[in-house]
Coordinates of C-alpha atoms and ligand atoms in Angstrom, one line a residue:
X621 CA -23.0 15.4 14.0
X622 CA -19.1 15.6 12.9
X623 CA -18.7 12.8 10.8
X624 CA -14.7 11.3 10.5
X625 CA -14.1 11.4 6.9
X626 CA -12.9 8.2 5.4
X627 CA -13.6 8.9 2.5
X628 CA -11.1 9.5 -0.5
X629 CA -10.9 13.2 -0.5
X630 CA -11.3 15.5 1.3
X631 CA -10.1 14.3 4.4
X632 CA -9.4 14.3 7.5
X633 CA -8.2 17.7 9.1
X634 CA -6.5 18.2 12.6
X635 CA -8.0 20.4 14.9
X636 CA -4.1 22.3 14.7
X637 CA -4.2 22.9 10.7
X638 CA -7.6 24.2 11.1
X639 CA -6.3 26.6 13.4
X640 CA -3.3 27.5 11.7
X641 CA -5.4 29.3 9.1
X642 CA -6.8 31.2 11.4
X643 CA -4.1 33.8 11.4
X644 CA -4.0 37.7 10.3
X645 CA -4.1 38.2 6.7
X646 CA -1.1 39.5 5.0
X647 CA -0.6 41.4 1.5
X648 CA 0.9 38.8 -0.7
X649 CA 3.5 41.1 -2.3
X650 CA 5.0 41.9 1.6
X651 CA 8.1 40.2 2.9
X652 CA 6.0 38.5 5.1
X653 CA 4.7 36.5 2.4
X654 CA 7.5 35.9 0.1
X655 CA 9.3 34.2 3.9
X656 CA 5.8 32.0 4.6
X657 CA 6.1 31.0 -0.1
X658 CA 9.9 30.4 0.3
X659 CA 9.6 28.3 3.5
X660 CA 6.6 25.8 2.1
X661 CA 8.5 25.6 -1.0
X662 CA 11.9 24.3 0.2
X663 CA 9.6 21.6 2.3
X664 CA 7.9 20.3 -0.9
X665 CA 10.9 20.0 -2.8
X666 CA 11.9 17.9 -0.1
X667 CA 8.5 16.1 0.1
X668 CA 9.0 15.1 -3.7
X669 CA 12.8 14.5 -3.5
X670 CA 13.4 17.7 -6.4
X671 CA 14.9 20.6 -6.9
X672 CA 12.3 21.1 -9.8
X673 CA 10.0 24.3 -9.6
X674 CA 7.4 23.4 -7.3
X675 CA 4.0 26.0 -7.9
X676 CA 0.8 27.0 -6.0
X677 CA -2.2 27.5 -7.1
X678 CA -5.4 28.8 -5.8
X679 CA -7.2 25.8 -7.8
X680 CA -8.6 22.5 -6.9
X681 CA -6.3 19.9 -8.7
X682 CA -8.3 19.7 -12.1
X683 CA -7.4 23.4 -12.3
X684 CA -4.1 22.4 -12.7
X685 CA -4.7 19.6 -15.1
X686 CA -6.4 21.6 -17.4
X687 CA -3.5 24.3 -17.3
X688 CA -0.6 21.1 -17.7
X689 CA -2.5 20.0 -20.8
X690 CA -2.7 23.0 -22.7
X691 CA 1.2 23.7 -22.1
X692 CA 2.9 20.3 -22.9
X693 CA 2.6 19.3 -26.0
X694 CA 3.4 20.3 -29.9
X695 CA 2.3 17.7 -31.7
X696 CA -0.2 14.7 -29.4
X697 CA -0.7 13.6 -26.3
X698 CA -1.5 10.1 -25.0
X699 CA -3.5 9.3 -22.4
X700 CA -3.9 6.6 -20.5
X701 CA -7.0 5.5 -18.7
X702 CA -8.1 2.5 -16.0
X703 CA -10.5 4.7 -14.4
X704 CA -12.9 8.0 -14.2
X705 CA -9.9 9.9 -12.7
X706 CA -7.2 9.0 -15.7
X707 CA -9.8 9.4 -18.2
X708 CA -10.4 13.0 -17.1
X709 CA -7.1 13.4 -18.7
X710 CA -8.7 12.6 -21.9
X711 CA -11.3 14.3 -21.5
X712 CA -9.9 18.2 -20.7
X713 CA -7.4 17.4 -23.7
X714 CA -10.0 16.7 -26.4
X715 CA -12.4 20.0 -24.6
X716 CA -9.5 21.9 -24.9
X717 CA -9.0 21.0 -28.6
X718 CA -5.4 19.3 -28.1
X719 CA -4.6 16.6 -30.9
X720 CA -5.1 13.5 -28.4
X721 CA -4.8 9.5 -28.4
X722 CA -5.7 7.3 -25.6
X723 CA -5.1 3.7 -24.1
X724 CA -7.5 2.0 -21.8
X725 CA -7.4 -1.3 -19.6
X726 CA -10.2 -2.5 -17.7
X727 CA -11.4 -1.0 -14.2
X728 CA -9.3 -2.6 -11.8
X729 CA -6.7 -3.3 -13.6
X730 CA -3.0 -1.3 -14.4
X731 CA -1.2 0.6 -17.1
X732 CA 2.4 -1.2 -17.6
X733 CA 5.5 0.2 -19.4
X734 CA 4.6 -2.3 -22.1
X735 CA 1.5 -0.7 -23.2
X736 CA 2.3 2.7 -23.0
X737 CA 5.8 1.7 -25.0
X738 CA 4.1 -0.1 -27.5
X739 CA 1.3 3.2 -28.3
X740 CA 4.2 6.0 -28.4
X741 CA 6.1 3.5 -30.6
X742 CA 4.9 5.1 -33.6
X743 CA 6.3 8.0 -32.8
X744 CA 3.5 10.6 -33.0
X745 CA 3.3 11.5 -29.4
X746 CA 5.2 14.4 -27.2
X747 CA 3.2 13.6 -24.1
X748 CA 2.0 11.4 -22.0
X749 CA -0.9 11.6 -18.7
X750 CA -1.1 9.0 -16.3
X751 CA -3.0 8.6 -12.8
X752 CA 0.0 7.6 -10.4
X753 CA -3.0 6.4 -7.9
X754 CA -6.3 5.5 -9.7
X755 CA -8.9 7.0 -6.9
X756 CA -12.1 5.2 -8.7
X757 CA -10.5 1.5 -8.6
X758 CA -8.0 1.5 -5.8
X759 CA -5.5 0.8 -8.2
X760 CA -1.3 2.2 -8.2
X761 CA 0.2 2.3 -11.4
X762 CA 3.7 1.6 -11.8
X763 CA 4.9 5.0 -12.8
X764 CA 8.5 4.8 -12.0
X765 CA 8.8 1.7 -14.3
X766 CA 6.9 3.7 -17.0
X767 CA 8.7 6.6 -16.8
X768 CA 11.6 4.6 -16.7
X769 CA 10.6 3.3 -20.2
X770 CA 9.5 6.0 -21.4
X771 CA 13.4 8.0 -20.7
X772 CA 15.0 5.2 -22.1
X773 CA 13.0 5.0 -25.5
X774 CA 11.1 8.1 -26.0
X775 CA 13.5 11.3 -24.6
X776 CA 11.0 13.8 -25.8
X777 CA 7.6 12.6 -24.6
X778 CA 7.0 14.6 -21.2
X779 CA 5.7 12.5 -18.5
X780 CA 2.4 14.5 -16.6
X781 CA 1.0 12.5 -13.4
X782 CA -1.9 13.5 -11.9
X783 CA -1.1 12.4 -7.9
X784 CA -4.0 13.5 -6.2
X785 CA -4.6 10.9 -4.1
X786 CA -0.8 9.8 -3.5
X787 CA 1.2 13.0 -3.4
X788 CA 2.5 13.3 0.5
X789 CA 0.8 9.7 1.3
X790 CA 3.2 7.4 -0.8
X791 CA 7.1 8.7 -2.0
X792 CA 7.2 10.3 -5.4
X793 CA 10.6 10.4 -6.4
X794 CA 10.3 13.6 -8.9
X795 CA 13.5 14.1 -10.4
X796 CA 15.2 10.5 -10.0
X797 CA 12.3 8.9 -11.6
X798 CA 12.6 11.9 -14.2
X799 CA 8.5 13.1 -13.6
X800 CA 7.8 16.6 -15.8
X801 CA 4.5 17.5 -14.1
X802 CA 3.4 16.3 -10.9
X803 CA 0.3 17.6 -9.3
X804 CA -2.3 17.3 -6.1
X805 CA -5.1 19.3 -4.6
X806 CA -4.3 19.7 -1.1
X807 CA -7.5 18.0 0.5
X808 CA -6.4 14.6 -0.1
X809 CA -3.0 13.1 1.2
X810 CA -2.0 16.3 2.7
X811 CA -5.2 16.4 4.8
X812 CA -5.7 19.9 4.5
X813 CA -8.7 21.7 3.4
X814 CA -9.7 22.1 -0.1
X815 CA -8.7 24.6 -2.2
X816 CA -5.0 24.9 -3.2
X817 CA -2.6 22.2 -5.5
X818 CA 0.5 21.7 -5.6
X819 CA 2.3 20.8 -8.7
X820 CA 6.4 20.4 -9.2
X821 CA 7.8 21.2 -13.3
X822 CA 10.6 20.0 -15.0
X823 CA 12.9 22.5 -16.6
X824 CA 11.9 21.0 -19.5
X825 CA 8.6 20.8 -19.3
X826 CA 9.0 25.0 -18.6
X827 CA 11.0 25.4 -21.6
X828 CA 8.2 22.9 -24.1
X829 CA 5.1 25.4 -22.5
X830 CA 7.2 28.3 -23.9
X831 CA 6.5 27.1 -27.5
X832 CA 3.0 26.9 -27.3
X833 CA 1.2 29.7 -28.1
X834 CA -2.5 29.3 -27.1
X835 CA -1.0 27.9 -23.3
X836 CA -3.6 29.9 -21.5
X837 CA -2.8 32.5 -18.9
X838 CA -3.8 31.7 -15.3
X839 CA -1.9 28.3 -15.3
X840 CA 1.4 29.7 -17.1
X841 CA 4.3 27.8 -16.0
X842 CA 6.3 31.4 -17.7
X843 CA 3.3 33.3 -16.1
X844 CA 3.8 32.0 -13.2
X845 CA 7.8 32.6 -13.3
X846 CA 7.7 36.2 -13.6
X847 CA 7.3 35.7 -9.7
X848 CA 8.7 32.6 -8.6
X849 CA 12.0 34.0 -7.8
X850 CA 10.6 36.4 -5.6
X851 CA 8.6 33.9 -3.8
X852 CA 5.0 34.9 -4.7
X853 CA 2.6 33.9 -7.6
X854 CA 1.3 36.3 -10.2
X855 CA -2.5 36.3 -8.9
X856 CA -3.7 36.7 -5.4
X857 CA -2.4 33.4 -3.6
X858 CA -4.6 31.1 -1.1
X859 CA -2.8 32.9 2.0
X860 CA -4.6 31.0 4.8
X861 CA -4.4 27.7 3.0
X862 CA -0.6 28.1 2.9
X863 CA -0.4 29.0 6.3
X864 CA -1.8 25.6 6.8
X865 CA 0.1 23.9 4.3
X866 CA 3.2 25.7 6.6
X867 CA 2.5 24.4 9.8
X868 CA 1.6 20.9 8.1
X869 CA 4.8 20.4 6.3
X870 CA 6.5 21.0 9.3
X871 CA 4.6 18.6 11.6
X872 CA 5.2 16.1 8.4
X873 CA 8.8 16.4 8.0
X874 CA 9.2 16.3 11.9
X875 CA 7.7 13.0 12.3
X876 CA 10.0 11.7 9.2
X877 CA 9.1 11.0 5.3
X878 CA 9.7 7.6 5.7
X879 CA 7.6 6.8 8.4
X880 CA 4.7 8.7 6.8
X881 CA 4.9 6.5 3.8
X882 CA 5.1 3.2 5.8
X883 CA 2.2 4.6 8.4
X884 CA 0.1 4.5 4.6
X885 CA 1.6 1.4 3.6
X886 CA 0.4 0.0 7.3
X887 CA -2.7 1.0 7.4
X888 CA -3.5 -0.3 3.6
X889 CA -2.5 -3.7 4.6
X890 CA -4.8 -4.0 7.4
X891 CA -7.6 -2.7 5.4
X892 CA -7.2 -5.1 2.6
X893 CA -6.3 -8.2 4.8
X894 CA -9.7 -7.8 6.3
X895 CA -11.1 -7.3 2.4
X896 CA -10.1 -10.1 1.7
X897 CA -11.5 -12.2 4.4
X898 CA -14.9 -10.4 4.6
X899 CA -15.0 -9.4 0.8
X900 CA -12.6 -9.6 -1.4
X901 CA -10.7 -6.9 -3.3
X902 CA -11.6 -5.4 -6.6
X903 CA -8.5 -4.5 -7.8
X904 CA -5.4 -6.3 -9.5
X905 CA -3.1 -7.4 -6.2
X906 CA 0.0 -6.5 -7.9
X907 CA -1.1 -2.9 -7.7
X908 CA -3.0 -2.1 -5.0
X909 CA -3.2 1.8 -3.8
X910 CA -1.3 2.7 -0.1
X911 CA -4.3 5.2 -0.1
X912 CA -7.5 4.3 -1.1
X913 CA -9.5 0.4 -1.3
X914 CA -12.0 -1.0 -3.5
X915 CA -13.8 -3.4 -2.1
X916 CA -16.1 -5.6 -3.8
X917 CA -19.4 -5.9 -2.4
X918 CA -19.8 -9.6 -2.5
X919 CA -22.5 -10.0 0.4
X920 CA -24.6 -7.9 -1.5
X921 CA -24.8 -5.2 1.5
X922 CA -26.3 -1.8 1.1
X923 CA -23.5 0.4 0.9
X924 CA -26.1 3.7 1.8
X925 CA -27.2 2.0 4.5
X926 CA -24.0 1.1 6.1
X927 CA -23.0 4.6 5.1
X928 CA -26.0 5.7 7.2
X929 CA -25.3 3.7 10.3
X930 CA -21.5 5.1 10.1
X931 CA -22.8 8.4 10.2
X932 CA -24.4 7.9 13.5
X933 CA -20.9 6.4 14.9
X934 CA -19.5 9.8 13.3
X935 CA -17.7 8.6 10.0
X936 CA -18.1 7.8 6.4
X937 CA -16.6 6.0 4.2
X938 CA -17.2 5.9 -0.1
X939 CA -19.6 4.1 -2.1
X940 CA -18.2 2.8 -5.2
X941 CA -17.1 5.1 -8.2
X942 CA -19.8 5.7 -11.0
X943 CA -20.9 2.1 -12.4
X944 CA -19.4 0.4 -9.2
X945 CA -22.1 2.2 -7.1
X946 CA -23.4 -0.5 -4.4
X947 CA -21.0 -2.9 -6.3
X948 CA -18.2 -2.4 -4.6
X949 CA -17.3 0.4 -1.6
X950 CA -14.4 2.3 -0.8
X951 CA -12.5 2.9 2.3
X952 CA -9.5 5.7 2.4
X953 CA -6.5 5.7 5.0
X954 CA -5.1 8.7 3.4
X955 CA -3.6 11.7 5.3
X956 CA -3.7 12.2 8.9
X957 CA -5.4 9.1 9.8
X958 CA -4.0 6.2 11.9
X959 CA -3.5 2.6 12.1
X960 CA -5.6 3.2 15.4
X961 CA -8.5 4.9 13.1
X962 CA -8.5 2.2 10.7
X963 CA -9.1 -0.4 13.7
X964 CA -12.0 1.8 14.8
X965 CA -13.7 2.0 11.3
X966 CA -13.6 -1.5 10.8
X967 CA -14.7 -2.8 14.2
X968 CA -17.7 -0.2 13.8
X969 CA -18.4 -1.9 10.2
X970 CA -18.1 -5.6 11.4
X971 CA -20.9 -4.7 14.5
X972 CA -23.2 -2.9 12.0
X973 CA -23.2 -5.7 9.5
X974 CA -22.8 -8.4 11.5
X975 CA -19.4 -9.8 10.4
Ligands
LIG1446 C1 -9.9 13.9 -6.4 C2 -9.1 13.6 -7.6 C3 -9.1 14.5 -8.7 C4 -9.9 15.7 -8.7 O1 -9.4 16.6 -7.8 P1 -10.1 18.1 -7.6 O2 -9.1 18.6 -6.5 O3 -11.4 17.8 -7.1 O4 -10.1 18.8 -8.8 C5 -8.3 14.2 -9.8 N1 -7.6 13.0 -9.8 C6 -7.6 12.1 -8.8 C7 -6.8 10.9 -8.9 C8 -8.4 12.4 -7.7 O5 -8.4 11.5 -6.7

């Protein structure tokens, strides 16, 4: 039975962006393809507010992570972690061999512009990697007050977010908030199938990868700008994925930015209100995502078997990440969902458990 995904990634997908894969194929050095490139471009840069370089890749988003890390940084980068999804950071720089430091609060909790001010205050850092939306806690770090810090006291540390689970579902302000690398798989937010990511680069961050001579190939910002100009990518592109990404752009931009980002914002709310009166939340209330909740399993429910008992309704939701497995569960209204969805899910969950 088709299950409705709830369920932090992947998501969601209309019937339409299904279907607007479903196309011909066409050669990706053909006119056809540099108009379809050109068109999605221009609609991301005015998804994330920049006139920044914005690439494709035929890569899930840790892909692109990987390929970020080993082309920002000369001397260390820092990392900072409140969860499995910022510590991944950390964990592709060390694999890779990149001089690395790191900074850690508890699950749950946020990174602030004082703590990552006070580690790059010695002045051995030229990078910095943050989780703008912490998918394993439910947590939204402030990074336009970080990167606001970081501008103001450190001009040459580069600022690399990992938005997976935000980009397209909350405003990222790319170039006013002064971003250098801002990436996201496609099957989260977007609510199209997996496969491709998305990531916008600073000039600056183009011109720091140039310097580093072990930056890897595939993930090249300068690779990748041989091509850019002509609207096409060096390697074999994800055509039917972009088609998608096309026809949901459009449908996105049609409907209004603003009201995609409070649609999020609603939806959150009325998940978390009923958290708190059923549950209660995991995560710090200051900084609570738009996207995803933690919620703390404080009747001591199975999670699998409520999981189970969604499934025959036709939906799913997330048990809790790693450690918080049973202890807490997680509920996503990212994407293409609705306020009207959300009402569904939880009704369905109140009947099953009794509530
Ligand atoms: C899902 C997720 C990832 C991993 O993305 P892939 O596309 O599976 O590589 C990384 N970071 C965050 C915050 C995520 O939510």
């Amino acid at each position: 039975m088709y299950k409705k995904l709830f369920i932090p990634g992947p998501t969601h997908v209309r019937e339409e962006i299904l279907q607007a894969q479903a196309v011909p194929m066409i050669g990706h050095r053909a006119k056809e393809y540099s108009d379809l490139q050109a068109l999605v471009t221009e609609k991301l840069q005015k998804m994330l507010y920049t006139k920044s370089r914005v690439y494709l890749f035929a890569s899930s988003s840790t892909g692109v992570m990987e390929g970020s890390i080993r082309q920002a940084s000369e001397k260390k980068i820092l990392s900072t972690i409140c969860g499995a999804f910022s510590k991944r950071w950390h964990q592709i720089t060390m694999a890779n061999g990149i001089p690395c430091g790191k900074i850690e609060v508890p699950m749950g909790q946020a990174i602030t512009p004082d703590l990552v001010d006070k580690a790059l205050s010695g002045g051995e850092y030229d990078a910095v990697t943050l989780v703008m939306n912490e998918t394993s806690t439910g947590v939204m770090n402030p990074v336009k007050d970080i990167a606001e810090r970081i501008h103001d006291k450190y001009p040459d540390v580069l600022i690399l977010i990992d938005a997976v689970s935000c980009m397209c579902g909350a405003k990222i302000e790319f170039d006013a908030w002064g971003l250098d690398v801002c990436l996201a798989g496609v099957q989260k937010c977007f609510a199209l199938p997996a496969g491709l990511t998305v990531c916008a680069v600073s000039d600056r961050a183009r011109e720091r990868g140039k310097k580093i001579p072990n930056r890897g190939f595939y993930f090249a910002w300068d690779v990748m700008d041989k091509k850019y100009e002509k609207h096409q990518t060096p390697a074999t592109p994800a055509i039917s994925l972009i088609q998608a990404l096309n026809k949901q752009m459009d449908d996105i931009l049609a409907k209004g930015l603003e009201n995609r980002w409070e649609r999020h914002m609603q939806m959150a709310s009325y998940v978390q209100e009923w958290a708190r009166e059923k549950f209660r939340l995991y995560s710090n209330e200051r900084y609570l995502s738009p996207t995803v909740t933690n919620v703390e399993n404080t009747r001591g429910i199975s999670v699998t078997t409520l999981n189970e008992e969604l499934g025959k309704r036709g939906a799913m939701i997330s048990n809790g990440y790693g450690d918080l497995k049973e202890k807490c569960f997680r509920i996503a209204h990212m994407g293409d969902l609705t306020i009207d969805d959300m009402k569904w899910l939880i009704a369905q969950i109140n009947e099953i458990l009794g509530l």
